[in-house]
Structure formats: C-alpha cells, structure tokens
Coordinates of C-alpha atoms in Angstrom, one line a residue:
M1 CA -10.9 -2.6 23.4
T2 CA -12.6 -0.9 26.3
Q3 CA -11.2 2.0 28.4
T4 CA -11.2 -0.4 31.4
T5 CA -8.8 -2.7 29.5
T6 CA -6.6 0.2 28.6
R7 CA -6.4 1.4 32.2
K8 CA -5.0 -2.0 33.3
I9 CA -1.9 -1.4 31.1
D10 CA 0.6 1.1 32.4
L11 CA 1.2 4.2 30.3
F12 CA 4.9 3.3 29.9
T13 CA 4.1 0.0 28.2
L14 CA 1.6 1.7 25.9
E15 CA 4.2 4.3 24.9
I16 CA 6.8 1.6 24.3
V17 CA 4.5 -0.5 22.1
K18 CA 3.3 2.7 20.3
D19 CA 6.8 3.6 19.4
S20 CA 7.6 0.0 18.4
L21 CA 4.7 0.2 15.9
I22 CA 6.3 3.3 14.4
A23 CA 9.7 1.6 14.3
I24 CA 8.1 -1.3 12.3
G25 CA 6.9 1.2 9.7
D26 CA 10.4 2.6 9.4
E27 CA 12.0 -0.9 9.0
M28 CA 9.5 -1.8 6.3
F29 CA 10.4 1.4 4.5
L30 CA 14.1 0.7 4.6
T31 CA 13.6 -2.9 3.5
L32 CA 11.8 -1.8 0.4
A33 CA 14.3 0.9 -0.5
R34 CA 17.3 -1.5 -0.1
T35 CA 15.9 -4.4 -2.1
S36 CA 14.2 -2.6 -5.0
M37 CA 15.5 -2.7 -8.6
S38 CA 14.4 0.7 -9.9
P39 CA 16.2 4.0 -9.3
I40 CA 12.8 5.7 -8.9
I41 CA 12.4 3.6 -5.7
Y42 CA 15.9 3.2 -4.3
E43 CA 17.2 6.6 -5.4
V44 CA 14.0 8.8 -5.6
L45 CA 12.1 7.0 -2.8
D46 CA 8.9 7.2 -4.7
F47 CA 6.9 4.9 -2.4
A48 CA 5.3 4.5 1.0
S49 CA 4.9 1.7 3.5
G50 CA 3.2 1.1 6.8
L51 CA 0.7 -0.7 9.1
T52 CA -3.0 -0.4 9.6
D53 CA -5.2 -2.0 12.3
A54 CA -7.7 -4.7 11.4
K55 CA -10.2 -2.1 10.3
G56 CA -7.8 -0.4 7.9
Q57 CA -7.0 2.6 10.2
L58 CA -3.5 3.8 9.5
L59 CA -1.1 3.2 12.4
T60 CA 2.2 4.3 11.0
Q61 CA 3.6 5.2 7.5
G62 CA 7.2 5.5 6.4
N63 CA 6.9 8.0 3.6
G64 CA 9.1 9.1 0.8
V65 CA 6.2 10.7 -1.1
T66 CA 3.9 13.1 0.7
G67 CA 1.3 12.6 -2.0
F68 CA 0.8 9.0 -0.7
L69 CA -0.3 10.2 2.7
G70 CA -3.5 8.2 3.5
M71 CA -3.5 6.1 0.3
L72 CA -2.5 2.9 2.2
T73 CA -5.7 3.2 4.2
F74 CA -7.9 3.2 1.1
A75 CA -6.0 0.1 -0.3
V76 CA -6.5 -1.8 2.9
K77 CA -10.2 -0.9 3.2
E78 CA -10.8 -2.1 -0.3
V79 CA -9.2 -5.4 0.5
I80 CA -11.4 -5.7 3.6
E81 CA -14.5 -4.8 1.5
K82 CA -13.7 -7.4 -1.2
F83 CA -12.2 -10.2 0.8
G84 CA -12.5 -9.6 4.5
K85 CA -16.3 -9.4 4.8
K86 CA -16.6 -12.8 3.1
G87 CA -14.0 -14.5 5.3
Q88 CA -11.6 -14.9 2.4
L89 CA -8.5 -13.4 4.0
K90 CA -6.0 -16.1 5.1
P91 CA -2.5 -16.1 6.6
G92 CA 0.0 -15.7 3.7
D93 CA -2.3 -13.8 1.4
I94 CA -1.0 -10.8 -0.4
I95 CA -3.3 -8.6 -2.5
I96 CA -2.1 -6.4 -5.4
I97 CA -4.0 -3.3 -6.4
N98 CA -3.4 -0.2 -8.6
D99 CA -7.0 0.8 -9.6
P100 CA -7.0 4.6 -9.3
Y101 CA -10.8 4.7 -8.7
G102 CA -10.6 2.3 -5.7
G103 CA -7.8 1.4 -3.3
G104 CA -5.1 2.3 -5.9
G105 CA -6.0 6.0 -5.6
S106 CA -3.3 7.7 -7.8
H107 CA -2.4 6.3 -11.2
L108 CA -1.6 2.9 -12.6
S109 CA 2.2 3.2 -12.1
D110 CA 1.7 3.3 -8.3
V111 CA 1.2 -0.3 -7.4
G112 CA 0.0 -1.2 -3.9
L113 CA 0.4 -4.5 -2.0
V114 CA -1.5 -5.4 1.1
M115 CA -1.0 -8.3 3.5
P116 CA -3.3 -9.3 6.3
I117 CA -1.5 -10.1 9.6
F118 CA -2.8 -12.9 11.8
Y119 CA -1.9 -13.8 15.3
Q120 CA -3.1 -17.0 16.8
G121 CA -5.7 -17.3 14.0
E122 CA -7.1 -13.8 14.5
L123 CA -6.8 -10.9 12.0
V124 CA -5.0 -8.2 14.0
A125 CA -3.5 -5.8 11.5
F126 CA -2.4 -5.2 7.9
S127 CA 1.0 -4.6 6.3
A128 CA 0.8 -2.4 3.2
N129 CA 3.0 -0.5 0.8
K130 CA 2.7 1.4 -2.5
A131 CA 5.5 2.0 -4.9
H132 CA 6.0 3.6 -8.3
W133 CA 6.9 0.9 -10.8
T134 CA 9.0 2.0 -13.7
E135 CA 6.7 0.2 -16.0
V136 CA 3.1 -1.1 -16.0
G137 CA 2.6 -1.2 -19.7
G138 CA 0.2 1.1 -21.6
K139 CA 0.8 3.0 -24.8
D140 CA 3.9 4.9 -23.6
P141 CA 7.2 3.9 -22.1
G142 CA 7.1 4.6 -18.4
S143 CA 3.3 4.1 -18.4
W144 CA 2.4 7.8 -17.7
T145 CA 1.9 10.3 -20.4
T146 CA 0.3 13.7 -21.1
D147 CA -2.0 12.8 -23.9
S148 CA -4.0 9.7 -22.8
T149 CA -7.8 10.0 -23.1
E150 CA -8.9 7.0 -21.1
I151 CA -7.5 4.8 -18.4
Y152 CA -7.1 1.8 -20.7
Q153 CA -4.3 3.6 -22.5
E154 CA -2.3 4.0 -19.3
G155 CA -1.2 0.5 -18.4
L156 CA -2.2 -2.8 -16.8
Q157 CA -5.0 -2.5 -14.3
L158 CA -4.8 -4.7 -11.2
P159 CA -8.2 -4.5 -9.5
C160 CA -7.5 -5.8 -6.0
V161 CA -6.6 -9.5 -6.7
K162 CA -4.6 -12.0 -4.8
L163 CA -0.9 -12.2 -5.7
F164 CA -0.4 -14.8 -3.0
D165 CA -3.1 -17.1 -1.8
Q166 CA -2.2 -18.6 1.6
G167 CA 1.5 -18.2 0.8
V168 CA 1.2 -19.7 -2.7
L169 CA 2.2 -17.4 -5.6
N170 CA -0.3 -16.7 -8.3
Q171 CA 2.2 -17.4 -11.1
A172 CA -0.4 -16.8 -13.8
L173 CA -0.8 -13.2 -12.6
V174 CA 3.0 -12.7 -12.5
D175 CA 3.2 -14.0 -16.1
I176 CA 0.5 -11.6 -17.2
I177 CA 2.4 -8.7 -15.6
A178 CA 5.7 -9.8 -17.2
A179 CA 4.0 -10.0 -20.6
N180 CA 2.5 -6.5 -20.3
V181 CA 5.4 -4.4 -19.2
R182 CA 8.5 -3.2 -21.1
F183 CA 11.0 -3.8 -18.3
P184 CA 9.7 -6.9 -16.5
D185 CA 13.0 -7.4 -14.5
L186 CA 12.6 -4.0 -13.0
S187 CA 8.8 -4.2 -12.3
L188 CA 8.9 -7.7 -10.9
G189 CA 12.0 -6.9 -8.9
D190 CA 10.2 -4.1 -7.3
M191 CA 7.2 -6.3 -6.7
W192 CA 9.4 -8.8 -4.7
A193 CA 11.0 -5.9 -2.8
Q194 CA 7.4 -4.9 -1.7
V195 CA 6.7 -8.5 -0.7
A196 CA 9.8 -8.5 1.4
A197 CA 8.8 -5.3 3.2
L198 CA 5.3 -6.7 3.9
R199 CA 6.7 -9.8 5.4
T200 CA 9.1 -7.7 7.5
G201 CA 6.0 -5.9 8.9
E202 CA 4.2 -9.2 9.5
K203 CA 7.2 -10.7 11.3
R204 CA 7.8 -7.7 13.5
F205 CA 4.1 -7.2 14.4
N206 CA 3.9 -10.9 15.5
E207 CA 7.1 -10.5 17.5
L208 CA 5.4 -7.5 19.3
C209 CA 2.4 -9.7 20.1
E210 CA 4.6 -12.5 21.4
K211 CA 6.6 -10.1 23.6
Y212 CA 3.7 -8.0 25.1
G213 CA 0.6 -10.0 24.4
K214 CA -2.1 -9.4 21.8
E215 CA -4.3 -7.5 24.3
V216 CA -1.6 -5.1 25.1
V217 CA -0.7 -4.5 21.4
L218 CA -4.4 -3.9 20.5
A219 CA -4.8 -1.5 23.5
S220 CA -1.7 0.3 22.3
I221 CA -3.2 0.7 18.9
E222 CA -6.3 2.3 20.4
Y223 CA -4.1 4.5 22.5
L224 CA -2.0 5.6 19.5
L225 CA -5.0 6.6 17.5
D226 CA -6.7 8.4 20.4
H227 CA -3.4 10.2 21.2
G228 CA -3.1 11.3 17.6
E229 CA -6.6 12.8 17.7
Q230 CA -5.9 14.6 20.9
L231 CA -2.8 16.2 19.6
A232 CA -4.5 17.2 16.3
R233 CA -7.5 18.8 18.1
K234 CA -5.1 20.7 20.5
E235 CA -3.3 22.2 17.5
L236 CA -6.6 22.9 15.6
Q237 CA -7.7 25.1 18.4
K238 CA -4.7 27.4 17.7
I239 CA -6.0 28.3 14.3
P240 CA -8.5 31.2 14.1
N241 CA -12.0 30.0 13.6
G242 CA -13.6 31.3 10.4
V243 CA -14.3 30.7 6.7
Y244 CA -11.5 31.1 4.2
E245 CA -11.6 30.8 0.4
A246 CA -9.2 30.6 -2.5
E247 CA -9.4 29.9 -6.3
D248 CA -6.8 29.2 -9.0
W249 CA -6.5 27.9 -12.5
I250 CA -5.0 24.6 -13.8
D251 CA -3.1 25.3 -17.1
D252 CA -4.5 22.6 -19.3
D253 CA -5.2 18.9 -19.6
G254 CA -2.3 18.0 -21.9
I255 CA -4.5 17.7 -25.0
G256 CA -5.4 21.3 -25.7
N257 CA -8.2 21.9 -23.3
G258 CA -8.2 24.5 -20.4
P259 CA -7.6 26.4 -18.3
F260 CA -9.7 24.9 -15.5
K261 CA -11.0 26.9 -12.5
V262 CA -10.6 25.2 -9.1
Q263 CA -11.7 26.5 -5.7
V264 CA -12.0 25.7 -2.0
K265 CA -13.9 27.0 1.0
I266 CA -12.4 26.1 4.3
T267 CA -14.5 26.2 7.5
I268 CA -12.5 26.0 10.8
T269 CA -14.0 25.5 14.2
D270 CA -12.5 24.2 17.4
D271 CA -13.6 20.7 16.4
E272 CA -13.6 20.5 12.6
F273 CA -11.4 21.4 9.6
V274 CA -13.8 21.3 6.6
C275 CA -12.5 21.6 3.1
D276 CA -15.2 22.1 0.4
F277 CA -14.1 21.8 -3.2
R278 CA -17.5 21.9 -4.7
G279 CA -17.8 24.2 -7.7
S280 CA -14.5 23.1 -9.1
H281 CA -14.3 22.2 -12.8
P282 CA -15.8 18.8 -13.9
Q283 CA -13.4 16.0 -14.9
V284 CA -11.7 16.7 -18.2
P285 CA -10.7 14.7 -21.4
G286 CA -6.9 14.7 -20.7
P287 CA -5.0 12.9 -17.9
V288 CA -4.7 15.6 -15.3
N289 CA -7.8 14.3 -13.4
C290 CA -7.4 13.0 -9.9
S291 CA -9.5 10.5 -7.9
V292 CA -11.1 11.0 -4.5
T293 CA -8.3 9.1 -2.9
A294 CA -5.6 11.4 -4.4
L295 CA -7.7 14.4 -3.3
V296 CA -7.9 13.1 0.3
S297 CA -4.1 12.5 0.4
A298 CA -3.3 16.0 -0.8
V299 CA -5.6 17.5 1.8
R300 CA -4.1 15.4 4.5
A301 CA -0.6 16.5 3.6
I302 CA -1.3 20.2 4.0
Y303 CA -3.6 19.6 7.0
V304 CA -0.7 17.9 8.8
G305 CA 1.7 20.8 7.7
I306 CA -0.7 23.3 9.1
T307 CA -1.5 21.6 12.4
N308 CA 1.5 19.7 13.5
P309 CA 4.1 18.6 10.9
S310 CA 6.4 16.9 13.4
Q311 CA 3.6 14.6 14.5
D312 CA 3.8 10.8 13.7
I313 CA 1.1 10.0 11.1
N314 CA -1.9 7.8 11.9
D315 CA -5.6 8.0 11.2
G316 CA -6.4 9.5 14.6
I317 CA -5.0 12.8 13.6
F318 CA -7.4 13.0 10.7
R319 CA -10.6 12.6 12.7
P320 CA -11.4 16.4 12.7
L321 CA -10.8 16.6 8.9
K322 CA -13.8 16.6 6.5
I323 CA -13.6 16.9 2.7
L324 CA -16.5 17.8 0.4
Y325 CA -16.5 17.5 -3.4
D326 CA -18.8 17.2 -6.4
P327 CA -19.0 13.8 -8.2
K328 CA -17.1 13.5 -11.4
S329 CA -15.1 16.7 -10.8
I330 CA -11.5 17.2 -11.8
F331 CA -10.8 16.4 -8.1
S332 CA -13.0 13.3 -8.0
A333 CA -12.8 11.7 -11.4
E334 CA -14.6 8.5 -12.2
R335 CA -13.9 5.6 -14.6
P336 CA -12.8 5.7 -17.4
A337 CA -11.3 9.2 -17.1
P338 CA -7.5 9.3 -17.7
V339 CA -5.5 10.0 -14.5
S340 CA -1.9 9.5 -15.7
T341 CA -0.6 12.9 -14.6
Y342 CA -3.1 13.1 -11.7
W343 CA -0.6 15.1 -9.5
E344 CA -1.0 18.2 -11.6
T345 CA -4.5 18.5 -10.1
M346 CA -4.1 16.8 -6.8
L347 CA -1.4 19.3 -5.7
Y348 CA -3.7 22.2 -6.5
A349 CA -6.0 20.9 -3.7
A350 CA -3.2 21.3 -1.2
D351 CA -2.1 24.6 -2.7
L352 CA -5.7 26.1 -2.6
I353 CA -5.8 25.4 1.2
W354 CA -2.3 26.8 1.6
K355 CA -3.3 29.9 -0.4
A356 CA -6.5 30.5 1.6
L357 CA -4.9 30.1 5.0
A358 CA -1.5 31.7 4.5
P359 CA -2.7 35.2 5.3
V360 CA -4.0 34.1 8.8
L361 CA -1.1 31.7 9.4
P362 CA 2.0 33.6 8.3
D363 CA 4.1 31.9 10.9
R364 CA 3.2 28.4 9.4
L365 CA 2.6 29.0 5.7
T366 CA 4.8 30.7 3.0
A367 CA 4.0 32.1 -0.4
G368 CA 3.4 29.8 -3.4
H369 CA 6.0 27.3 -4.6
L370 CA 6.7 25.4 -7.9
L371 CA 3.7 23.1 -7.1
S372 CA 4.2 20.7 -10.0
V373 CA 6.1 17.4 -9.7
C374 CA 7.6 18.5 -13.0
G375 CA 7.8 14.8 -14.0
V376 CA 10.0 13.5 -16.9
V377 CA 10.2 10.3 -18.8
V378 CA 13.2 9.9 -21.1
S379 CA 13.4 6.7 -23.2
G380 CA 15.6 5.4 -25.9
I381 CA 18.4 3.0 -26.8
H382 CA 21.7 3.1 -24.9
P383 CA 24.5 3.9 -27.4
D384 CA 26.9 1.5 -25.7
T385 CA 24.8 -1.5 -24.6
K386 CA 22.2 -1.1 -27.4
E387 CA 19.6 -2.0 -24.7
P388 CA 16.5 0.1 -24.0
F389 CA 16.7 2.6 -21.2
L390 CA 14.1 4.6 -19.3
I391 CA 14.5 7.6 -16.9
V392 CA 11.4 8.4 -14.8
E393 CA 12.0 11.2 -12.3
P394 CA 10.6 14.3 -10.7
S395 CA 12.3 17.7 -10.7
A396 CA 13.1 20.1 -7.9
G397 CA 12.4 23.9 -7.8
G398 CA 11.8 26.9 -5.6
W399 CA 9.6 27.3 -2.6
G400 CA 7.9 30.5 -1.5
A401 CA 9.3 33.0 0.9
G402 CA 7.6 33.5 4.3
L403 CA 7.5 35.8 7.3
G404 CA 11.1 36.2 8.4
K405 CA 12.6 33.7 5.8
D406 CA 13.6 33.4 2.2
G407 CA 12.2 30.5 0.2
E408 CA 14.2 27.3 -0.1
N409 CA 16.1 26.7 -3.3
G410 CA 15.9 23.5 -5.4
Q411 CA 13.4 21.5 -3.3
F412 CA 10.7 19.0 -4.5
C413 CA 7.1 20.1 -4.4
I414 CA 4.7 19.3 -1.5
G415 CA 3.5 16.2 -3.3
D416 CA 7.0 14.7 -3.5
G417 CA 8.1 15.3 0.1
E418 CA 11.3 13.7 1.1
T419 CA 12.3 12.3 -2.3
Y420 CA 15.3 12.8 -4.6
N421 CA 16.0 12.9 -8.3
V422 CA 18.3 10.5 -10.1
P423 CA 22.0 11.6 -9.4
V424 CA 23.9 12.8 -12.4
E425 CA 26.4 9.9 -12.0
V426 CA 23.7 7.3 -12.1
A427 CA 21.9 8.9 -15.0
E428 CA 25.0 9.1 -17.1
T429 CA 26.1 5.6 -16.2
R430 CA 22.9 3.7 -16.6
Y431 CA 21.1 5.7 -19.3
G432 CA 21.9 6.9 -22.8
V433 CA 22.1 10.6 -21.9
M434 CA 24.6 13.2 -20.8
V435 CA 23.6 15.7 -18.1
E436 CA 24.6 18.9 -19.9
E437 CA 23.7 21.3 -17.1
Y438 CA 22.5 21.2 -13.5
S439 CA 22.3 24.6 -12.1
L440 CA 20.2 27.3 -10.3
H441 CA 17.6 29.1 -12.4
T442 CA 18.5 32.7 -11.5
D443 CA 15.6 34.6 -13.1
G444 CA 15.1 37.1 -10.4
A445 CA 11.5 36.3 -9.9
G446 CA 9.7 36.1 -6.5
A447 CA 11.2 39.4 -5.3
G448 CA 10.2 40.5 -1.9
E449 CA 11.4 41.6 1.5
Y450 CA 12.1 37.9 1.7
R451 CA 12.8 36.4 -1.8
G452 CA 11.3 33.3 -3.2
G453 CA 13.5 30.2 -3.4
I454 CA 15.2 29.6 -6.7
G455 CA 14.4 26.9 -9.3
L456 CA 16.7 24.7 -11.2
V457 CA 17.9 23.9 -14.7
R458 CA 18.6 20.3 -15.7
S459 CA 19.5 19.6 -19.3
Y460 CA 19.7 16.1 -20.9
R461 CA 21.7 15.7 -24.1
A462 CA 20.6 12.7 -26.1
L463 CA 23.5 10.4 -27.1
S464 CA 21.5 8.4 -29.8
D465 CA 18.8 9.0 -32.3
G466 CA 15.3 7.9 -31.6
T467 CA 15.3 9.2 -28.0
T468 CA 12.0 10.6 -26.7
I469 CA 10.9 12.8 -23.8
T470 CA 7.5 13.1 -22.1
A471 CA 7.2 15.9 -19.6
T472 CA 4.5 17.5 -17.5
F473 CA 5.5 20.9 -16.0
G474 CA 2.4 22.4 -14.4
R475 CA 2.3 26.1 -13.3
H476 CA 3.5 26.9 -16.8
K477 CA 0.9 29.6 -17.3
Y478 CA -0.2 30.5 -13.7
L479 CA 2.7 31.5 -11.5
P480 CA 3.5 30.7 -7.8
W481 CA 1.7 33.4 -5.9
G482 CA 3.4 36.1 -3.8
M483 CA 2.3 37.1 -0.3
N484 CA 1.9 40.4 1.6
G485 CA 3.2 42.5 -1.3
G486 CA 5.8 40.0 -2.5
L487 CA 6.0 39.4 -6.3
P488 CA 4.9 36.2 -8.0
G489 CA 7.5 33.5 -8.8
S490 CA 8.3 32.3 -12.3
N491 CA 6.9 29.4 -14.4
N492 CA 8.0 25.8 -15.0
Y493 CA 8.9 24.9 -18.6
V494 CA 10.7 22.6 -21.0
Q495 CA 12.6 23.8 -24.0
I496 CA 14.3 21.7 -26.7
I497 CA 17.6 22.8 -28.2
K498 CA 18.4 21.0 -31.5
Q499 CA 22.0 20.1 -32.3
N500 CA 22.0 22.8 -35.0
G501 CA 21.1 25.5 -32.4
E502 CA 17.4 25.8 -33.2
M503 CA 15.2 26.2 -30.1
S504 CA 11.6 25.4 -29.5
E505 CA 9.2 27.7 -27.7
P506 CA 9.1 26.9 -24.0
F507 CA 6.2 24.6 -23.2
G508 CA 4.6 22.9 -20.2
K509 CA 3.6 19.5 -21.5
C510 CA 4.8 17.1 -24.2
A511 CA 4.3 13.5 -25.1
R512 CA 7.1 11.5 -26.8
Y513 CA 8.9 14.6 -28.1
P514 CA 11.6 13.2 -30.5
L515 CA 15.3 13.8 -29.7
N516 CA 18.1 12.8 -32.0
K517 CA 21.8 12.5 -31.1
G518 CA 23.1 15.9 -29.8
D519 CA 19.7 17.4 -29.1
V520 CA 19.2 18.8 -25.6
A521 CA 16.0 18.8 -23.4
R522 CA 16.3 21.8 -21.0
L523 CA 14.1 21.4 -17.9
V524 CA 13.5 24.6 -16.0
T525 CA 11.6 24.8 -12.7
A526 CA 10.0 27.8 -11.1
T527 CA 11.2 30.3 -8.5
G528 CA 8.8 30.6 -5.6
G529 CA 6.7 33.6 -4.7
G530 CA 8.1 36.5 -2.6
Y531 CA 7.0 37.8 0.7
G532 CA 6.7 41.5 1.5
N533 CA 7.6 44.6 -0.4
P534 CA 10.9 44.1 -2.4
F535 CA 12.0 47.6 -1.6
K536 CA 12.0 46.7 2.1
R537 CA 14.6 44.0 1.6
P538 CA 17.8 45.1 3.4
A539 CA 20.3 46.5 0.9
E540 CA 23.2 44.3 2.2
K541 CA 21.1 41.2 1.6
V542 CA 20.4 42.3 -2.0
A543 CA 24.2 42.9 -2.5
S544 CA 24.9 39.4 -1.0
D545 CA 22.3 37.9 -3.4
V546 CA 24.2 39.5 -6.3
K547 CA 27.5 38.2 -5.0
N548 CA 26.2 34.7 -4.6
G549 CA 24.7 34.7 -8.2
Y550 CA 21.1 34.5 -7.0
I551 CA 20.2 37.7 -8.8
S552 CA 21.9 39.9 -11.4
I553 CA 23.0 43.5 -10.9
E554 CA 20.2 44.6 -13.2
Q555 CA 17.6 42.6 -11.2
A556 CA 18.9 44.1 -8.0
K557 CA 18.3 47.6 -9.4
E558 CA 15.0 46.9 -11.2
K559 CA 13.3 44.7 -8.5
Y560 CA 14.8 45.9 -5.3
G561 CA 16.0 49.4 -6.1
V562 CA 19.5 48.7 -5.0
I563 CA 22.6 49.7 -7.0
V564 CA 25.4 47.3 -6.5
D565 CA 29.1 47.7 -7.5
P566 CA 29.8 44.9 -10.1
E567 CA 33.4 44.3 -8.7
A568 CA 33.2 44.9 -5.0
F569 CA 29.6 43.8 -4.6
E570 CA 29.0 46.7 -2.3
V571 CA 25.9 49.0 -2.2
T572 CA 26.6 52.3 -4.0
G573 CA 23.1 53.8 -4.2
F574 CA 19.4 53.4 -4.4
T575 CA 16.7 54.1 -7.0
K576 CA 14.1 56.8 -6.6
E577 CA 11.3 54.2 -6.2
R578 CA 13.1 52.5 -3.3
L579 CA 13.8 55.8 -1.5
E580 CA 10.2 56.8 -1.8
A581 CA 9.0 53.4 -0.5
N582 CA 11.2 53.7 2.6

C-alpha cells in the first residue's frame, strides 16, 4: 500500500476501520472465554487472541495473559514459513501449534491456533489465538511440572500442522490428541472454543472488507502500524538516553541445580530501545528454561509498560525495540531442553529491565514485586463423584511500592496480567479440596516511606487420599528488591501441614508432593519491595496500617519506629532510631 493510496482515504475512515480491527480482537477474546470448557480459560483468562496482517504483523490482541504479548506473531510467521511460501494455505485452513522452540513459544500446555483469512481469493490477514489447555499429556497431570529433564516428558508436541484443511477436520489428529491427554473433554472443548473465536475473527474481518472495501482496510492496517510506531517513538524520547544495567539470580531449576546469574544491559537512544541479555547463564537441565519467543514477549510487556501502557497493542509499537541474546542461554533455550515452567525465567527478563530503569523512571516504575506466577497443580480423585479432578492456577501476591504510592496487595505478577485465580466456590464445588484459608500475608516485609503490597495465603485441604500437588514458587531465595532506601519484600513459598500437625520446611518447588485426607497445602506469596526510608513514613499511616491488620504493633515499632496503642490504634511515641532519622 503506497502513501498515495493512503492519502486518498480520509483520516476519519482510517480511524474508524482501525478501531473496528481492535473491536474484532475484543470480540474474539470474549468468544473464546464464553465457550471454553476449562476454568483456567473461562475463570483465569489464561489465553490471548487477535489478528495479524498477511505478513504476520500483529494488529490487535485481546489479552488475558501479559506473558503472551507478541507470541501470536511468532505463531503466524511460522505458519507462513511452513505453508504460505509454498502456496499451501487455503480458505478454511486452521493450523495448530504448541512447539516452544518455534511458533508455540512458551510451553506445550499453551496451544496456538492460526487461521488464514481470505477475501475474494486473496490472503489478507490471519486470525490467531493461544490458550492454556488443562491437559496436553506428558508424565504429570496438568502437563507442566518442576522436574522434567527434556521436552518429551512434558506433553504432546504439535509442530505446526493442519487441524482443518480447507474446512475439513483432520479427525486423525483429533483422535491422537484425545488419546494422549487425561481430560479429553476439557482439552478438545477448549480447542473448539478457539476454533469458534478464529471463525469470529474471519467473519468480522470479511464484513469489514465488504463494508469499506479491501483497499481501505489494507490502508487502515498500514496506518494502524505506522501510528503505533509514531506513538512509541514519541514516548521513547521522554526516557533519558543512556546505558543501564542490572543483574539478579534465579533460585534453581527444580531438580537441584542453581542459582543462575542473569543480566541485562539496556541502551536507550531517541530511536532505539536495545536490551542485551548476553552473558546470562546457559540453558539448564531443569524446566525453568525459556525460548526466544518467551523472552521477546516478556521484554515487550515491560517495554509497553515503560513507554505507553494505555496504548493499543500492535507490531508497529515494537519497531524501536531490539533484543540481543546468546544462543542456548537460559533465556533462549533450544531443543530438547525442558521448558515446562518457562515463566520462572521469562519474567526475570522483564524484571531485569524494570530493575535497571526504575532509578531513572521513578514516576513509571516501582520496586520489585512477587515476580513468579506461583503456579499450582492439584490433582486427585473427587471424594463424592469418584472422578479425577485437576486444579491448574496461578497465585496472586504483592507488588512493589513506588514514588508517592504503596504497593498493590494481592495482584498477579507482570506475566499474568489481567487474569484471575479459581474462585473459592468453584474450587470447592468442582474439585476434591476445601479452601481452608484465603487471606493477606501480613509479614511486615517491604517496609518503606511507601510500603510494599501484601502477599496472600491460600490453603488447600485434601478431602481424599492420593491427592498430589505440584508447585513452582520462584523468588523463594532472592527477594523482591526495595528502592530508594526501601527494604526488600518477602519470599514466595509452599508449606505442607499434615493432619497430625507435622509441618514441612517451606520450599519453592515441588513435583507431585503427596497429600492424604486432611493434609493442607499452604501457598504463601511475597510482599513487594518498599520505597524510601521506612522512618520517613508518616506516623498516622503506620498507625492506620496496624489498625487495618497490614502490620503488627511489633512491626510498626521495629521497622518504622512508631509506637502504637494496641487498643485505640493511636501513635503514643517514637523509637530513638526514628527520631534520629528525622
């Protein structure tokens, strides 16, 4: 599409069509959420959907999971590489892919579907989505685990193959999927929900072409991408030019190795945002490795948060972004490295950039947060129905404090974005567990002039023998970082309390930990890092925190230097340390 063609179309029409494309992405998102079979999709919203142009450039993405930002592009481009260049894409085709080292990008549980959209015989766009299936087979229920050592243990691999060929279902492939997963009704039900969302996108895009004409729609696509780039570059120029660095440590790989050093060097100019992860640890034996696609998605998420978080997402806004990495690093693993819990590393990529730039962007970036998805799989036999059940969900925790604000309590990490966990009522109705506790984790960590957001405690009591739990709670050893004199937050951990009262040591990862009837799995998430000197926090705010149960009277005195009356919750004095600091 030339600039001359674009000029012939009035700006109002371009804006209307641009917004219509975004609306199509939203409708696709709602279609998938409302027709899926699994709580991890319709309750948690662990999926993404959207449109790309004929080249695979992202146009719009309805997103539950921030960690999927950009992954649809990789899926579509792999479809183009495998089928498009040979002329093998036809109307009615739908391609399925979950290969982490290609267009799948994350782990095998996240299954992508891609549909080419034709108008009057011409390929004009793609409809795509990616959703976390409850089951894709593998050695463990739920298909992700903390102790896999190669990709082949983690489930069924779908390497960019046609699920539909010109509208005809590949029944043999469906039969293979059904035979390899533990809950075929859920997995195939979610597959059909994804198909419905793709067809919604195709229908709406063709309606747009019918209404405005193909040339206008294609011109609007070019306008949308260019407009996204212009906005991104304008915001980029507000960030101080320079070179910024950060390093951190990943706890372990789930099978006893670690910790692993990771690092980034960021170079910012008026035209480029370059993230260099070279020098980070090589890929590891356990499943915390992430692929290049996952790395790119994590970097894109924090890049958008830094530049313009309210901006609609498309590939134009990422044109100034460049990412460098070593081959076969923990950030760029290659086959057959296990990637089951890839998010434990992927999110460090975003956090490193966050940590490096927070000192120069205090109005945009806070102190460190819980970071980990804190993912949990609970499986067993329902005591009433005698049928197998499976809970797969993330956990919420505390975010870091920032300039002029306390951290948010009980929110999901940056990788999970606008998602939810399974409601207590749903968990207790559908699954063989009881939610013993769901409360704030008031450990007093993250003290500062502005305090870190508080984590949560969620406890599952097993109602039958033979229940197991698999969990990965990163940042178990290395705490959310404080900022500008604020104290670090606390760690994420899991603890098992046996029916007889015996308690395990807190741990960060486990695979298939056995629970018998009456045993409790206590899931505890971190408090975020604090901002500023704790002794500078106004005394009345400290007293209010005590009254609200966010901190104890002892913590108020020890960490903030404020003495609070235990009955009236009024300030009665200050410690010597606080008086000296002020």
